[in-house]
mmCIF file of C-alpha atoms in Angstrom:
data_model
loop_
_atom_site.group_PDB
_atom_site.id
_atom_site.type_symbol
_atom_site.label_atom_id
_atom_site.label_comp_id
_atom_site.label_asym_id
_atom_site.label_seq_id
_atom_site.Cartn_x
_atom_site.Cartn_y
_atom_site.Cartn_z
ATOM 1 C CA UNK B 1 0.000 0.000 0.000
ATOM 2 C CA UNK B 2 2.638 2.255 0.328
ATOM 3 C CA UNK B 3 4.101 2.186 -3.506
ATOM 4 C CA UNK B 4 0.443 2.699 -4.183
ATOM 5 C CA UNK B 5 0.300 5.946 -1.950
ATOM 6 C CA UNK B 6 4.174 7.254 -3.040
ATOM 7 C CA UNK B 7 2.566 6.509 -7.197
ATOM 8 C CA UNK B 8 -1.155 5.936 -7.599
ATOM 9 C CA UNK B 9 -0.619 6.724 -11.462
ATOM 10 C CA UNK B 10 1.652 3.738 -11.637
ATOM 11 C CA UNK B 11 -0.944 0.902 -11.248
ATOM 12 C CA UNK B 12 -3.550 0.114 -13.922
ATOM 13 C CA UNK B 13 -5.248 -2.466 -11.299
ATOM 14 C CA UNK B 14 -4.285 -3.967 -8.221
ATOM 15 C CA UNK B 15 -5.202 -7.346 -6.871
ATOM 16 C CA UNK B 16 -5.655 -8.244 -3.395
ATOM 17 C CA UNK B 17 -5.831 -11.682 -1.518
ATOM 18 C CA UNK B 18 -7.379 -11.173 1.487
ATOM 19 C CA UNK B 19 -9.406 -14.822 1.890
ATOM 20 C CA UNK B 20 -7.866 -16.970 4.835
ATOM 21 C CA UNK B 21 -5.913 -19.970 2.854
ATOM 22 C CA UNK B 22 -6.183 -17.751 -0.298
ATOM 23 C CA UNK B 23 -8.885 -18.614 -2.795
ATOM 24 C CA UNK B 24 -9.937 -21.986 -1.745
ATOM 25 C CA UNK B 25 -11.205 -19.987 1.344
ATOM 26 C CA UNK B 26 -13.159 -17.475 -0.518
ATOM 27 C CA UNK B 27 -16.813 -16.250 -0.803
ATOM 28 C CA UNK B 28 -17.063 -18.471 -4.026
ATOM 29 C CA UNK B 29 -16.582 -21.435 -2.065
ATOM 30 C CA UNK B 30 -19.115 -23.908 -0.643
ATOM 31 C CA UNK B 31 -20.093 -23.242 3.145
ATOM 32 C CA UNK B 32 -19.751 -23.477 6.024
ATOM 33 C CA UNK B 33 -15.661 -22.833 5.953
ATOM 34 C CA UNK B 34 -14.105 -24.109 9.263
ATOM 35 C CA UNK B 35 -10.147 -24.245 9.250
ATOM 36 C CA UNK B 36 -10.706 -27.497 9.044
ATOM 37 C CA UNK B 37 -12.408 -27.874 5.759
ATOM 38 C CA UNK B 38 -10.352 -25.039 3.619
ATOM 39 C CA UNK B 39 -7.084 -27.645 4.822
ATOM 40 C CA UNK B 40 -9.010 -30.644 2.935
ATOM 41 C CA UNK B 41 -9.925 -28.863 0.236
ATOM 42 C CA UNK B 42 -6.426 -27.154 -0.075
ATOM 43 C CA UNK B 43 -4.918 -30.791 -0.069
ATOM 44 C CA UNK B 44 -7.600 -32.017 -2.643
ATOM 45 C CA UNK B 45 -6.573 -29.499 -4.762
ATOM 46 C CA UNK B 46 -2.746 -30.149 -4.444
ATOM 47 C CA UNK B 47 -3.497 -33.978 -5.189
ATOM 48 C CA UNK B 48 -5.444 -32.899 -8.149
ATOM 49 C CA UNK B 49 -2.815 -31.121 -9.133
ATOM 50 C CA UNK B 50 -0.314 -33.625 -8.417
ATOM 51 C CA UNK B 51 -1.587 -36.102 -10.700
ATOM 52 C CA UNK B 52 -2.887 -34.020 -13.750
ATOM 53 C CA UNK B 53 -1.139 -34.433 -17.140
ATOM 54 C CA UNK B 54 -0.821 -30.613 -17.723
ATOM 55 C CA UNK B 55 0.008 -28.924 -15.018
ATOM 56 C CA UNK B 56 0.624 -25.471 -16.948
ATOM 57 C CA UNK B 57 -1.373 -23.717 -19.180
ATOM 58 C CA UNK B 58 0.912 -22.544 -21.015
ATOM 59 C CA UNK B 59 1.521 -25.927 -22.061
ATOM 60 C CA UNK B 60 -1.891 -27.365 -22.667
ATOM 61 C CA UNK B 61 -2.395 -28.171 -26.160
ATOM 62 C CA UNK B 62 -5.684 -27.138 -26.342
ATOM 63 C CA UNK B 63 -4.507 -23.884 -25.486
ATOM 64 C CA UNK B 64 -1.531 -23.559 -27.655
ATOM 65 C CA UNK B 65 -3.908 -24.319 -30.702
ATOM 66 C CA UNK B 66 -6.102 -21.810 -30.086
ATOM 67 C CA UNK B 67 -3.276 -19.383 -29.428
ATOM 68 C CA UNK B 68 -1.448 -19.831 -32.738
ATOM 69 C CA UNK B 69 -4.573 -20.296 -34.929
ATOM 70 C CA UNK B 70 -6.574 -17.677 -33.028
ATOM 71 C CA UNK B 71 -4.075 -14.758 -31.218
ATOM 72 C CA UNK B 72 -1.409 -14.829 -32.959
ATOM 73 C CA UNK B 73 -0.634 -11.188 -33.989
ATOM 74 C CA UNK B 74 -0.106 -8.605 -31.742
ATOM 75 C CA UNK B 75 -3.085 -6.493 -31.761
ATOM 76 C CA UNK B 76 -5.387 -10.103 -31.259
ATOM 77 C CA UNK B 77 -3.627 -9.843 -27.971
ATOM 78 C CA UNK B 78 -4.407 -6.419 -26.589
ATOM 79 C CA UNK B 79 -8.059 -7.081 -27.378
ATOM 80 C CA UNK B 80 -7.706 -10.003 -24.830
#
């Protein structure tokens, strides 16, 4: 907050995380949220994670396709 204050022009947006355990603890999540059940559904997540074949989506296929065929000039992307 305080580079904010010293240059508010600097900063186009500014995201905060301000859910206990992040996202998986968030008002988009199933209730109620004890301690107890953001830790289970923080390690369901990992293990999710842990096993999936693409872990990156940078490197999903699916995504790469669409990306060449779709975005590929410059201007496609600063419509996104």
């Amino acid at each position: 907050m305080q580079e904010l204050e010293k240059d508010p022009e600097a900063y186009h947006y500014i995201e905060v995380m301000a859910c206990p355990g992040g996202c998986v603890g968030g008002g988009g999540q199933p209730i109620p949220t004890t301690d107890r059940i953001i830790a289970k559904r923080i390690a369901g997540l990992y293990g999710i994670d842990d096993d999936a074949t693409i872990r990156r989506a940078h490197e999903n296929p699916l995504a790469k396709e669409f990306m060449e065929q779709y975005i590929s000039s410059l201007s496609a992307i600063r419509i996104i």
